[in-house]
Amino acid sequence: MRTPWLALFFGIPTLVVSATHSIPDKHPTKESSSDLICHDINCYSKHFVPTNEFQTIHDDQVVPPGLHYRLNVETGLKEAKINVASDSDDDHTGVVVIPNKDEEAAIIDSPKPIPRAPISPDGAIKPPLPSSAGEALAFSDSLEVLLKHSKYSTSEITHALLSLEDLVHEIYWGLQVSAPKYVSPLLTLVSNSPDPTIRSTAALVIGSALSNNPKALASATSDSSVKLIRTLLSSLEKETDNNAKARILYALNQAIKSPITRAEFLTRQGLQTLHQLFKNGDSEFIGKSAIVIEDNFLNEDMRSDAEVMKKQGGSTHFNPARDGIDERKFCSLFEDTLLESTEKGIDNDVQEKIFSALSALKRKHHGHAECKSTDDFLLWLDTQADLGGRLYGDVEGEGDQQLKLMAFDNRDLFP
């Protein structure tokens, strides 16, 4: 009878994959000296000899088929033992989570097909079922490259990062990569790698791991020695490659999804940095910047989070005179950018993002002197909001008219 999924525990994650039914010889012949592999004084058999206990597999060993593989995600070590009939069936894969290394692994059978349920009733994140043993081992290998990236080539590092990025969209893998021991080398690559592709991809891994994953964000910021916000901001300021800059901004956007990290962003003059970079950014960066500002500082949910933090004694107070630029400075910057959108080659999609953020600013700071519109902008807005005598529904059905409809809907916000 198969053990139910309720036997899972959340702790140091270890993944076990049942490969096949075949059982290797339990009593292999003795190896000759020519079959030994030696690194300095450390020697071991060229052929991995499985037993009934898990043993570490070295990367240059020949491994027989039909074993039980175990991957400790925290250490990155691959282990295997003899696969016996009670360990696996033809139709399923076994997954085990071990609270700590001293406890014995309990195999949990799961028939196919099984829907993924990443969150258990108690809120713990369950490990997903891997599509193959190779996927789990690729994850381990990629983490090893990340931890020792100075020993690997540019192409090897890039390959490892792309492999991680492909997996971390799963909240379980995103949580593993967001451990401080992995975030630290990722930030090093973002800030110091001479290759823009590596800088860009490392930032993408961080952003993807943190996206919609509050536990991952909490993990990434749990060690004060890992300067997540500070490093992303400084990297954003000095980045010269447009693609890398956009992805660092993406990572930063995901990193400031909690009241504490948003407060740090503000006190480190994050808005001032965005204000300056916005002026000289390309179309993609301008659009993403507008989204970052609206989502994190003008969104009602985010503002409510900050109020809760204040009531609980958290430090979220932002003093523009002390900590940098006031968000209201973006009113004139957004308006000027919209007026110059044709000359700057800004397409309708980006204009919509800017106008959406501008409208949110007007809504939040309605009537404030720093958000007073110029006559030139009001003339542009009136032109956009003019439906030409047509009905709203007719314009809406034409397509590619979102900016005009947004101007019509929000005209009253601009006195």
CSV table of C-alpha atoms in Angstrom, one decimal:
chain,number,residue,atom,x,y,z
A,1,MET,CA,0.0,0.0,0.0
A,2,ARG,CA,1.4,3.4,-0.9
A,3,THR,CA,2.3,5.9,1.7
A,4,PRO,CA,0.0,9.0,1.6
A,5,TRP,CA,1.4,12.5,0.7
A,6,LEU,CA,0.6,13.7,4.3
A,7,ALA,CA,3.8,12.1,5.4
A,8,LEU,CA,5.8,15.0,3.9
A,9,PHE,CA,7.7,17.2,6.3
A,10,PHE,CA,9.3,20.6,5.4
A,11,GLY,CA,12.9,20.9,6.3
A,12,ILE,CA,16.3,20.5,4.6
A,13,PRO,CA,15.1,19.3,1.1
A,14,THR,CA,16.4,16.1,-0.3
A,15,LEU,CA,15.0,14.7,-3.5
A,16,VAL,CA,15.0,11.0,-4.3
A,17,VAL,CA,14.1,9.6,-7.7
A,18,SER,CA,13.5,5.9,-8.4
A,19,ALA,CA,15.1,5.1,-11.8
A,20,THR,CA,14.2,1.4,-12.7
A,21,HIS,CA,13.6,-2.0,-11.1
A,22,SER,CA,16.9,-3.5,-11.9
A,23,ILE,CA,19.1,-4.4,-8.9
A,24,PRO,CA,22.9,-4.1,-9.3
A,25,ASP,CA,25.1,-6.8,-8.0
A,26,LYS,CA,25.4,-6.5,-4.3
A,27,HIS,CA,28.8,-8.1,-4.3
A,28,PRO,CA,31.0,-6.6,-7.0
A,29,THR,CA,34.5,-7.8,-7.7
A,30,LYS,CA,37.4,-6.0,-6.2
A,31,GLU,CA,38.7,-3.1,-8.2
A,32,SER,CA,42.2,-3.1,-9.6
A,33,SER,CA,44.5,-0.1,-9.1
A,34,SER,CA,44.0,0.9,-12.7
A,35,ASP,CA,40.3,1.5,-12.0
A,36,LEU,CA,41.0,4.0,-9.3
A,37,ILE,CA,40.6,7.8,-9.7
A,38,CYS,CA,42.8,10.0,-7.7
A,39,HIS,CA,42.8,13.7,-7.0
A,40,ASP,CA,45.9,14.5,-4.9
A,41,ILE,CA,45.7,12.0,-2.0
A,42,ASN,CA,41.9,11.4,-2.4
A,43,CYS,CA,41.3,8.2,-4.4
A,44,TYR,CA,38.1,6.3,-5.1
A,45,SER,CA,36.8,3.7,-7.5
A,46,LYS,CA,36.2,4.6,-11.1
A,47,HIS,CA,33.0,2.5,-10.9
A,48,PHE,CA,30.4,3.5,-8.3
A,49,VAL,CA,29.7,0.5,-6.1
A,50,PRO,CA,26.2,0.8,-4.6
A,51,THR,CA,25.1,-0.7,-1.3
A,52,ASN,CA,22.0,-0.6,0.7
A,53,GLU,CA,23.1,2.8,2.2
A,54,PHE,CA,23.2,6.1,0.3
A,55,GLN,CA,26.8,7.1,-0.8
A,56,THR,CA,28.1,10.2,-2.5
A,57,ILE,CA,28.5,9.9,-6.3
A,58,HIS,CA,31.6,11.7,-7.6
A,59,ASP,CA,31.2,13.5,-10.9
A,60,ASP,CA,33.8,11.4,-12.8
A,61,GLN,CA,32.5,8.0,-11.6
A,62,VAL,CA,30.7,5.5,-13.9
A,63,VAL,CA,27.3,4.8,-12.3
A,64,PRO,CA,25.4,1.6,-13.1
A,65,PRO,CA,21.7,1.9,-14.1
A,66,GLY,CA,18.8,1.1,-11.8
A,67,LEU,CA,19.7,3.0,-8.6
A,68,HIS,CA,17.9,5.2,-6.2
A,69,TYR,CA,19.3,8.7,-6.5
A,70,ARG,CA,19.1,11.3,-3.7
A,71,LEU,CA,19.9,15.0,-4.1
A,72,ASN,CA,20.5,17.2,-1.1
A,73,VAL,CA,19.5,20.6,-2.4
A,74,GLU,CA,21.3,22.4,0.4
A,75,THR,CA,24.7,20.8,-0.1
A,76,GLY,CA,24.3,19.9,-3.8
A,77,LEU,CA,25.7,16.4,-3.2
A,78,LYS,CA,24.4,13.5,-5.3
A,79,GLU,CA,24.0,10.2,-3.6
A,80,ALA,CA,22.7,6.7,-4.6
A,81,LYS,CA,22.0,3.3,-3.2
A,82,ILE,CA,20.7,0.0,-4.4
A,83,ASN,CA,17.1,0.2,-5.7
A,84,VAL,CA,15.0,-2.6,-4.3
A,85,ALA,CA,11.5,-3.6,-5.2
A,86,SER,CA,9.9,-1.9,-2.2
A,87,ASP,CA,11.5,1.4,-3.3
A,88,SER,CA,9.7,1.7,-6.6
A,89,ASP,CA,6.9,0.6,-8.9
A,90,ASP,CA,6.7,0.9,-12.7
A,91,ASP,CA,4.2,3.7,-12.6
A,92,HIS,CA,5.5,6.1,-10.0
A,93,THR,CA,8.3,8.3,-8.8
A,94,GLY,CA,9.3,8.5,-5.1
A,95,VAL,CA,9.9,11.8,-3.4
A,96,VAL,CA,11.3,12.3,0.1
A,97,VAL,CA,11.9,15.3,2.3
A,98,ILE,CA,14.2,14.9,5.3
A,99,PRO,CA,13.9,17.3,8.2
A,100,ASN,CA,17.7,16.9,9.0
A,101,LYS,CA,20.5,14.8,7.8
A,102,ASP,CA,20.5,12.5,10.8
A,103,GLU,CA,16.9,11.3,10.2
A,104,GLU,CA,16.3,8.3,8.0
A,105,ALA,CA,14.6,9.0,4.7
A,106,ALA,CA,11.0,7.9,4.4
A,107,ILE,CA,9.9,7.1,0.8
A,108,ILE,CA,6.6,8.5,-0.2
A,109,ASP,CA,4.8,6.8,-3.1
A,110,SER,CA,2.7,8.9,-5.5
A,111,PRO,CA,0.7,7.3,-8.3
A,112,LYS,CA,0.6,9.0,-11.7
A,113,PRO,CA,-1.0,11.3,-12.7
A,114,ILE,CA,-0.9,13.5,-9.6
A,115,PRO,CA,-1.7,17.2,-9.5
A,116,ARG,CA,1.0,19.5,-8.1
A,117,ALA,CA,0.0,21.0,-4.8
A,118,PRO,CA,2.9,23.2,-3.8
A,119,ILE,CA,1.3,24.5,-0.6
A,120,SER,CA,0.4,22.1,2.1
A,121,PRO,CA,-2.4,22.8,4.6
A,122,ASP,CA,0.1,24.1,7.2
A,123,GLY,CA,1.6,26.6,4.7
A,124,ALA,CA,4.8,24.6,4.0
A,125,ILE,CA,6.0,24.4,0.4
A,126,LYS,CA,6.1,20.9,-1.0
A,127,PRO,CA,8.7,19.8,-3.5
A,128,PRO,CA,7.4,19.4,-7.0
A,129,LEU,CA,7.5,16.1,-8.8
A,130,PRO,CA,10.5,16.3,-11.2
A,131,SER,CA,9.8,15.3,-14.8
A,132,SER,CA,13.0,13.2,-14.7
A,133,ALA,CA,16.0,12.4,-12.6
A,134,GLY,CA,18.0,14.4,-15.0
A,135,GLU,CA,16.1,17.6,-14.2
A,136,ALA,CA,16.9,17.2,-10.5
A,137,LEU,CA,20.6,16.5,-11.2
A,138,ALA,CA,20.7,19.5,-13.5
A,139,PHE,CA,19.5,21.7,-10.7
A,140,SER,CA,22.2,20.4,-8.4
A,141,ASP,CA,24.9,20.8,-11.1
A,142,SER,CA,23.8,24.4,-11.7
A,143,LEU,CA,23.9,25.3,-8.0
A,144,GLU,CA,27.5,23.9,-7.9
A,145,VAL,CA,28.5,26.1,-10.8
A,146,LEU,CA,26.9,29.1,-9.1
A,147,LEU,CA,28.8,28.5,-5.9
A,148,LYS,CA,32.1,28.0,-7.6
A,149,HIS,CA,31.5,30.3,-10.6
A,150,SER,CA,35.1,31.6,-10.7
A,151,LYS,CA,36.3,28.1,-11.8
A,152,TYR,CA,33.9,27.9,-14.8
A,153,SER,CA,33.8,29.5,-18.3
A,154,THR,CA,31.3,32.1,-19.4
A,155,SER,CA,29.4,29.6,-21.4
A,156,GLU,CA,29.2,27.1,-18.5
A,157,ILE,CA,28.0,29.9,-16.1
A,158,THR,CA,25.4,31.1,-18.6
A,159,HIS,CA,24.1,27.5,-19.2
A,160,ALA,CA,23.8,27.0,-15.4
A,161,LEU,CA,21.9,30.2,-14.9
A,162,LEU,CA,19.5,29.5,-17.7
A,163,SER,CA,18.9,26.0,-16.2
A,164,LEU,CA,18.1,27.6,-12.9
A,165,GLU,CA,15.9,30.3,-14.4
A,166,ASP,CA,13.9,27.6,-16.1
A,167,LEU,CA,13.2,25.9,-12.8
A,168,VAL,CA,12.8,28.7,-10.3
A,169,HIS,CA,9.3,29.7,-11.6
A,170,GLU,CA,8.2,26.7,-9.4
A,171,ILE,CA,7.8,28.3,-6.0
A,172,TYR,CA,9.7,25.3,-4.4
A,173,TRP,CA,12.8,25.7,-6.5
A,174,GLY,CA,12.5,29.5,-6.2
A,175,LEU,CA,12.7,29.1,-2.5
A,176,GLN,CA,15.8,26.9,-2.7
A,177,VAL,CA,17.7,29.3,-4.9
A,178,SER,CA,16.7,32.2,-2.6
A,179,ALA,CA,18.7,30.9,0.3
A,180,PRO,CA,21.3,33.5,1.2
A,181,LYS,CA,24.2,31.1,0.2
A,182,TYR,CA,22.9,31.2,-3.4
A,183,VAL,CA,21.6,34.8,-3.6
A,184,SER,CA,25.1,36.1,-2.6
A,185,PRO,CA,26.9,34.6,-5.7
A,186,LEU,CA,24.0,35.6,-7.9
A,187,LEU,CA,24.4,39.2,-6.7
A,188,THR,CA,28.2,39.0,-7.3
A,189,LEU,CA,27.5,38.0,-10.9
A,190,VAL,CA,25.0,40.8,-11.3
A,191,SER,CA,27.4,43.4,-10.0
A,192,ASN,CA,30.8,42.2,-11.1
A,193,SER,CA,30.6,39.9,-14.1
A,194,PRO,CA,32.3,41.4,-17.2
A,195,ASP,CA,29.8,39.7,-19.4
A,196,PRO,CA,26.5,41.5,-19.9
A,197,THR,CA,24.7,38.2,-20.7
A,198,ILE,CA,25.8,36.7,-17.3
A,199,ARG,CA,24.8,39.9,-15.5
A,200,SER,CA,21.4,39.9,-17.3
A,201,THR,CA,20.7,36.2,-16.7
A,202,ALA,CA,21.8,36.3,-13.0
A,203,ALA,CA,19.3,39.2,-12.4
A,204,LEU,CA,16.6,37.2,-14.2
A,205,VAL,CA,17.2,34.2,-11.9
A,206,ILE,CA,16.8,36.5,-8.9
A,207,GLY,CA,13.7,38.2,-10.2
A,208,SER,CA,12.0,34.9,-11.3
A,209,ALA,CA,12.8,33.2,-8.0
A,210,LEU,CA,11.3,36.1,-6.0
A,211,SER,CA,8.3,36.6,-8.2
A,212,ASN,CA,5.0,35.8,-6.4
A,213,ASN,CA,7.0,34.0,-3.8
A,214,PRO,CA,6.9,35.8,-0.4
A,215,LYS,CA,8.8,32.9,1.3
A,216,ALA,CA,11.6,33.3,-1.2
A,217,LEU,CA,11.8,37.0,-0.5
A,218,ALA,CA,11.9,36.4,3.2
A,219,SER,CA,14.7,33.9,2.8
A,220,ALA,CA,16.7,36.1,0.4
A,221,THR,CA,16.7,38.9,3.0
A,222,SER,CA,17.1,36.8,6.1
A,223,ASP,CA,20.9,37.2,6.3
A,224,SER,CA,21.9,40.8,6.8
A,225,SER,CA,25.3,40.2,5.2
A,226,VAL,CA,23.5,39.7,1.8
A,227,LYS,CA,22.9,43.2,0.5
A,228,LEU,CA,20.0,42.5,-1.8
A,229,ILE,CA,18.5,45.9,-2.3
A,230,ARG,CA,21.8,47.8,-2.0
A,231,THR,CA,23.5,45.6,-4.6
A,232,LEU,CA,20.6,45.7,-7.1
A,233,LEU,CA,20.4,49.5,-6.9
A,234,SER,CA,24.1,50.1,-7.3
A,235,SER,CA,24.2,47.6,-10.2
A,236,LEU,CA,21.3,49.4,-11.8
A,237,GLU,CA,23.0,52.7,-11.6
A,238,LYS,CA,26.2,51.6,-13.2
A,239,GLU,CA,24.8,49.1,-15.8
A,240,THR,CA,25.4,50.1,-19.4
A,241,ASP,CA,23.8,47.2,-21.3
A,242,ASN,CA,20.1,47.9,-21.9
A,243,ASN,CA,19.0,44.3,-21.6
A,244,ALA,CA,20.8,43.8,-18.4
A,245,LYS,CA,19.5,47.0,-17.0
A,246,ALA,CA,15.9,46.0,-17.7
A,247,ARG,CA,16.4,42.7,-16.0
A,248,ILE,CA,18.1,44.2,-13.0
A,249,LEU,CA,15.1,46.5,-12.7
A,250,TYR,CA,12.8,43.4,-12.9
A,251,ALA,CA,14.8,41.8,-10.1
A,252,LEU,CA,14.6,45.0,-8.0
A,253,ASN,CA,10.8,45.2,-8.6
A,254,GLN,CA,10.4,41.7,-7.2
A,255,ALA,CA,12.8,42.4,-4.3
A,256,ILE,CA,10.7,45.4,-3.0
A,257,LYS,CA,7.5,43.5,-2.6
A,258,SER,CA,7.5,43.7,1.2
A,259,PRO,CA,7.1,46.8,3.4
A,260,ILE,CA,10.6,46.3,4.8
A,261,THR,CA,12.4,46.0,1.5
A,262,ARG,CA,10.4,48.9,0.0
A,263,ALA,CA,11.4,51.1,3.0
A,264,GLU,CA,15.1,50.2,2.4
A,265,PHE,CA,14.7,51.0,-1.3
A,266,LEU,CA,13.4,54.5,-0.3
A,267,THR,CA,16.0,55.2,2.3
A,268,ARG,CA,18.7,54.2,-0.2
A,269,GLN,CA,17.3,56.9,-2.6
A,270,GLY,CA,15.8,54.3,-4.9
A,271,LEU,CA,13.3,56.8,-6.3
A,272,GLN,CA,16.0,59.3,-7.0
A,273,THR,CA,17.9,56.6,-8.9
A,274,LEU,CA,14.9,55.7,-11.0
A,275,HIS,CA,14.1,59.3,-11.6
A,276,GLN,CA,17.6,59.9,-13.0
A,277,LEU,CA,17.7,56.7,-15.1
A,278,PHE,CA,14.2,57.3,-16.4
A,279,LYS,CA,15.4,60.5,-18.2
A,280,ASN,CA,18.0,58.6,-20.3
A,281,GLY,CA,16.5,55.2,-20.5
A,282,ASP,CA,15.3,53.4,-23.6
A,283,SER,CA,11.7,52.7,-24.3
A,284,GLU,CA,11.6,49.4,-22.5
A,285,PHE,CA,13.3,50.7,-19.3
A,286,ILE,CA,11.0,53.7,-19.2
A,287,GLY,CA,7.9,51.5,-19.4
A,288,LYS,CA,9.2,49.1,-16.7
A,289,SER,CA,10.1,52.1,-14.4
A,290,ALA,CA,6.6,53.4,-14.6
A,291,ILE,CA,5.3,50.0,-13.7
A,292,VAL,CA,7.7,49.7,-10.7
A,293,ILE,CA,6.6,53.1,-9.3
A,294,GLU,CA,2.9,52.5,-9.8
A,295,ASP,CA,2.9,48.9,-8.5
A,296,ASN,CA,5.0,49.6,-5.4
A,297,PHE,CA,4.2,53.1,-4.3
A,298,LEU,CA,0.9,54.1,-5.8
A,299,ASN,CA,-1.0,50.7,-5.4
A,300,GLU,CA,-3.5,50.8,-2.6
A,301,ASP,CA,-2.5,47.3,-1.3
A,302,MET,CA,1.2,48.3,-1.0
A,303,ARG,CA,0.3,51.5,0.8
A,304,SER,CA,-1.9,49.5,3.2
A,305,ASP,CA,1.0,47.1,3.9
A,306,ALA,CA,3.2,50.1,4.9
A,307,GLU,CA,0.5,51.4,7.3
A,308,VAL,CA,0.3,47.9,8.9
A,309,MET,CA,4.1,47.9,9.4
A,310,LYS,CA,4.0,51.3,11.0
A,311,LYS,CA,1.4,50.2,13.5
A,312,GLN,CA,3.5,47.1,14.3
A,313,GLY,CA,6.6,49.2,15.0
A,314,GLY,CA,8.3,48.6,11.7
A,315,SER,CA,10.5,51.3,10.2
A,316,THR,CA,8.8,52.3,6.9
A,317,HIS,CA,8.7,56.0,7.3
A,318,PHE,CA,10.1,57.9,4.3
A,319,ASN,CA,11.3,61.4,4.7
A,320,PRO,CA,12.0,62.9,1.2
A,321,ALA,CA,14.3,65.6,2.5
A,322,ARG,CA,16.4,63.0,4.2
A,323,ASP,CA,16.0,59.9,2.0
A,324,GLY,CA,15.8,61.3,-1.5
A,325,ILE,CA,13.4,62.4,-4.1
A,326,ASP,CA,9.7,62.7,-3.5
A,327,GLU,CA,7.5,60.5,-5.8
A,328,ARG,CA,5.6,63.6,-6.8
A,329,LYS,CA,8.6,64.7,-8.8
A,330,PHE,CA,7.6,62.0,-11.3
A,331,CYS,CA,4.4,64.0,-12.2
A,332,SER,CA,6.3,66.5,-14.4
A,333,LEU,CA,8.8,63.8,-15.6
A,334,PHE,CA,5.9,61.6,-16.8
A,335,GLU,CA,4.1,64.5,-18.5
A,336,ASP,CA,7.2,65.7,-20.3
A,337,THR,CA,8.0,62.1,-21.5
A,338,LEU,CA,4.4,61.7,-22.9
A,339,LEU,CA,4.7,65.1,-24.7
A,340,GLU,CA,8.1,64.0,-26.2
A,341,SER,CA,7.0,60.4,-26.9
A,342,THR,CA,7.0,60.8,-30.7
A,343,GLU,CA,10.5,62.3,-30.7
A,344,LYS,CA,11.8,59.6,-28.3
A,345,GLY,CA,10.2,56.8,-30.3
A,346,ILE,CA,8.0,55.6,-27.4
A,347,ASP,CA,5.2,53.4,-28.7
A,348,ASN,CA,1.6,53.3,-27.5
A,349,ASP,CA,2.1,50.4,-25.1
A,350,VAL,CA,4.8,52.3,-23.1
A,351,GLN,CA,2.8,55.5,-23.3
A,352,GLU,CA,-0.1,53.6,-21.7
A,353,LYS,CA,2.1,52.5,-18.8
A,354,ILE,CA,3.4,56.0,-18.2
A,355,PHE,CA,-0.1,57.5,-18.3
A,356,SER,CA,-1.4,54.8,-16.0
A,357,ALA,CA,1.3,55.7,-13.4
A,358,LEU,CA,0.7,59.4,-13.9
A,359,SER,CA,-3.0,59.0,-13.3
A,360,ALA,CA,-2.2,57.0,-10.1
A,361,LEU,CA,0.0,59.9,-9.0
A,362,LYS,CA,-2.7,62.4,-9.7
A,363,ARG,CA,-5.2,60.3,-7.8
A,364,LYS,CA,-2.9,60.0,-4.8
A,365,HIS,CA,-1.7,63.7,-4.8
A,366,HIS,CA,-4.8,65.4,-6.3
A,367,GLY,CA,-4.4,69.1,-6.2
A,368,HIS,CA,-0.8,69.2,-4.9
A,369,ALA,CA,1.3,72.0,-6.4
A,370,GLU,CA,4.1,69.6,-7.5
A,371,CYS,CA,1.6,67.6,-9.6
A,372,LYS,CA,0.0,70.6,-11.3
A,373,SER,CA,-0.1,70.0,-15.1
A,374,THR,CA,1.3,72.4,-17.6
A,375,ASP,CA,-0.8,74.0,-20.3
A,376,ASP,CA,1.0,72.1,-23.0
A,377,PHE,CA,0.2,68.8,-21.3
A,378,LEU,CA,-3.5,69.7,-20.8
A,379,LEU,CA,-3.7,70.5,-24.5
A,380,TRP,CA,-2.1,67.1,-25.4
A,381,LEU,CA,-4.5,65.4,-22.9
A,382,ASP,CA,-7.6,67.1,-24.4
A,383,THR,CA,-6.5,65.8,-27.9
A,384,GLN,CA,-6.1,62.3,-26.5
A,385,ALA,CA,-9.5,62.4,-24.7
A,386,ASP,CA,-11.4,63.7,-27.7
A,387,LEU,CA,-13.4,60.7,-29.1
A,388,GLY,CA,-14.4,62.8,-32.1
A,389,GLY,CA,-18.1,62.5,-31.5
A,390,ARG,CA,-18.0,58.7,-31.4
A,391,LEU,CA,-19.5,56.6,-28.6
A,392,TYR,CA,-17.1,55.1,-26.1
A,393,GLY,CA,-18.0,51.6,-27.1
A,394,ASP,CA,-17.3,52.3,-30.7
A,395,VAL,CA,-13.8,53.5,-29.9
A,396,GLU,CA,-13.2,50.6,-27.5
A,397,GLY,CA,-14.0,48.2,-30.3
A,398,GLU,CA,-11.5,49.6,-32.7
A,399,GLY,CA,-8.4,48.2,-31.0
A,400,ASP,CA,-5.1,50.0,-30.2
A,401,GLN,CA,-7.1,52.9,-28.6
A,402,GLN,CA,-6.3,52.1,-25.0
A,403,LEU,CA,-4.4,55.4,-24.4
A,404,LYS,CA,-7.3,57.4,-25.8
A,405,LEU,CA,-9.8,55.6,-23.6
A,406,MET,CA,-7.5,56.0,-20.5
A,407,ALA,CA,-7.3,59.8,-21.2
A,408,PHE,CA,-11.1,60.0,-21.5
A,409,ASP,CA,-11.6,58.0,-18.3
A,410,ASN,CA,-9.1,60.0,-16.2
A,411,ARG,CA,-9.5,63.5,-17.6
A,412,ASP,CA,-11.1,64.8,-14.4
A,413,LEU,CA,-7.9,64.0,-12.5
A,414,PHE,CA,-6.1,66.8,-14.4
A,415,PRO,CA,-7.5,70.2,-13.4
